[in-house]
GROMACS .gro file of C-alpha atoms in nm:
model
  115
    1UNK     CA    1   5.015  10.676   2.357
    2UNK     CA    2   4.961  11.039   2.207
    3UNK     CA    3   5.288  10.997   2.044
    4UNK     CA    4   5.243  10.641   1.887
    5UNK     CA    5   4.870  10.542   1.890
    6UNK     CA    6   4.580  10.798   1.950
    7UNK     CA    7   4.529  11.158   1.997
    8UNK     CA    8   4.380  11.127   2.329
    9UNK     CA    9   4.632  10.856   2.436
   10UNK     CA   10   4.343  10.623   2.543
   11UNK     CA   11   4.320  10.308   2.340
   12UNK     CA   12   3.983  10.262   2.265
   13UNK     CA   13   3.675  10.466   2.187
   14UNK     CA   14   3.445  10.330   2.485
   15UNK     CA   15   3.720  10.447   2.749
   16UNK     CA   16   3.770  10.779   2.548
   17UNK     CA   17   3.408  10.849   2.594
   18UNK     CA   18   3.392  10.742   2.945
   19UNK     CA   19   3.703  10.967   3.022
   20UNK     CA   20   3.545  11.276   2.905
   21UNK     CA   21   3.207  11.236   3.056
   22UNK     CA   22   3.337  11.142   3.396
   23UNK     CA   23   3.579  11.415   3.411
   24UNK     CA   24   3.351  11.708   3.289
   25UNK     CA   25   3.381  11.896   3.607
   26UNK     CA   26   3.091  12.132   3.750
   27UNK     CA   27   2.808  12.192   3.559
   28UNK     CA   28   2.851  12.439   3.250
   29UNK     CA   29   2.715  12.769   3.245
   30UNK     CA   30   2.531  12.800   2.925
   31UNK     CA   31   2.383  13.149   2.954
   32UNK     CA   32   2.636  13.307   2.717
   33UNK     CA   33   2.603  13.006   2.460
   34UNK     CA   34   2.509  13.102   2.111
   35UNK     CA   35   2.330  12.792   1.959
   36UNK     CA   36   2.260  12.776   1.609
   37UNK     CA   37   2.020  12.603   1.386
   38UNK     CA   38   2.225  12.312   1.357
   39UNK     CA   39   2.213  12.273   1.732
   40UNK     CA   40   1.841  12.180   1.756
   41UNK     CA   41   1.900  11.835   1.861
   42UNK     CA   42   2.129  11.972   2.156
   43UNK     CA   43   1.838  12.231   2.230
   44UNK     CA   44   1.567  11.979   2.238
   45UNK     CA   45   1.741  11.708   2.423
   46UNK     CA   46   1.819  12.000   2.698
   47UNK     CA   47   1.431  12.080   2.712
   48UNK     CA   48   1.335  11.712   2.740
   49UNK     CA   49   1.572  11.650   2.997
   50UNK     CA   50   1.471  11.977   3.201
   51UNK     CA   51   1.111  11.895   3.157
   52UNK     CA   52   1.192  11.535   3.275
   53UNK     CA   53   1.358  11.678   3.589
   54UNK     CA   54   1.070  11.907   3.660
   55UNK     CA   55   0.784  11.638   3.605
   56UNK     CA   56   0.982  11.405   3.856
   57UNK     CA   57   1.004  11.680   4.118
   58UNK     CA   58   0.631  11.721   4.070
   59UNK     CA   59   0.589  11.322   4.124
   60UNK     CA   60   0.529  11.219   3.784
   61UNK     CA   61   0.723  10.909   3.636
   62UNK     CA   62   0.990  11.026   3.393
   63UNK     CA   63   0.985  10.908   3.018
   64UNK     CA   64   1.122  10.586   2.913
   65UNK     CA   65   1.129  10.445   3.271
   66UNK     CA   66   0.945  10.109   3.355
   67UNK     CA   67   0.935   9.729   3.385
   68UNK     CA   68   1.009   9.527   3.046
   69UNK     CA   69   1.237   9.790   2.874
   70UNK     CA   70   1.558   9.691   2.746
   71UNK     CA   71   1.811  10.000   2.725
   72UNK     CA   72   2.125   9.770   2.692
   73UNK     CA   73   2.025   9.709   2.314
   74UNK     CA   74   2.021  10.073   2.221
   75UNK     CA   75   2.320  10.177   2.059
   76UNK     CA   76   2.438  10.492   1.881
   77UNK     CA   77   2.641  10.518   1.593
   78UNK     CA   78   2.830  10.759   1.360
   79UNK     CA   79   3.075  10.670   1.074
   80UNK     CA   80   3.164  10.756   0.711
   81UNK     CA   81   3.052  10.454   0.527
   82UNK     CA   82   3.275  10.277   0.290
   83UNK     CA   83   3.123  10.229  -0.031
   84UNK     CA   84   2.871   9.933  -0.053
   85UNK     CA   85   2.852   9.929   0.327
   86UNK     CA   86   2.513   9.919   0.472
   87UNK     CA   87   2.398  10.174   0.724
   88UNK     CA   88   2.151   9.963   0.879
   89UNK     CA   89   2.447   9.749   1.040
   90UNK     CA   90   2.551  10.074   1.241
   91UNK     CA   91   2.499  10.031   1.608
   92UNK     CA   92   2.399   9.652   1.595
   93UNK     CA   93   2.579   9.348   1.678
   94UNK     CA   94   2.705   9.320   1.292
   95UNK     CA   95   2.880   9.667   1.344
   96UNK     CA   96   3.269   9.616   1.394
   97UNK     CA   97   3.271   9.905   1.597
   98UNK     CA   98   3.049   9.739   1.833
   99UNK     CA   99   3.214   9.424   1.824
  100UNK     CA  100   3.551   9.594   1.908
  101UNK     CA  101   3.384   9.810   2.210
  102UNK     CA  102   3.246   9.488   2.327
  103UNK     CA  103   3.576   9.314   2.300
  104UNK     CA  104   3.745   9.602   2.469
  105UNK     CA  105   3.514   9.626   2.760
  106UNK     CA  106   3.452   9.266   2.840
  107UNK     CA  107   3.695   9.050   2.669
  108UNK     CA  108   3.388   8.881   2.497
  109UNK     CA  109   3.371   8.866   2.126
  110UNK     CA  110   3.043   8.885   1.935
  111UNK     CA  111   3.038   8.588   1.685
  112UNK     CA  112   2.841   8.493   1.377
  113UNK     CA  113   2.763   8.146   1.545
  114UNK     CA  114   2.383   8.063   1.623
  115UNK     CA  115   2.331   7.855   1.929
   0.00000   0.00000   0.00000
């Protein structure tokens, strides 16, 4: 596959992502890491996760947990847009990448038909 199709040898994006996250190995030692100003989102996310873990240990409910929350509809997206392409479609059911991922993982295909 690496010679003919994809750099990783894994056919679809979702499977590539799962392969990387599932095979990461032990927790990374960040004591020698040197984050820059462009890594602010990484630093902030780590801070939020560590704070949430400490709060959970103290018996507090973690953020974004509770009945009625629909996390299945939240999707991230990244793409260099073609001219005229609407950025608001990224990560939605109208995004071709979302359609491809759904088809690859479930065999289902999103349609434009309304019930």
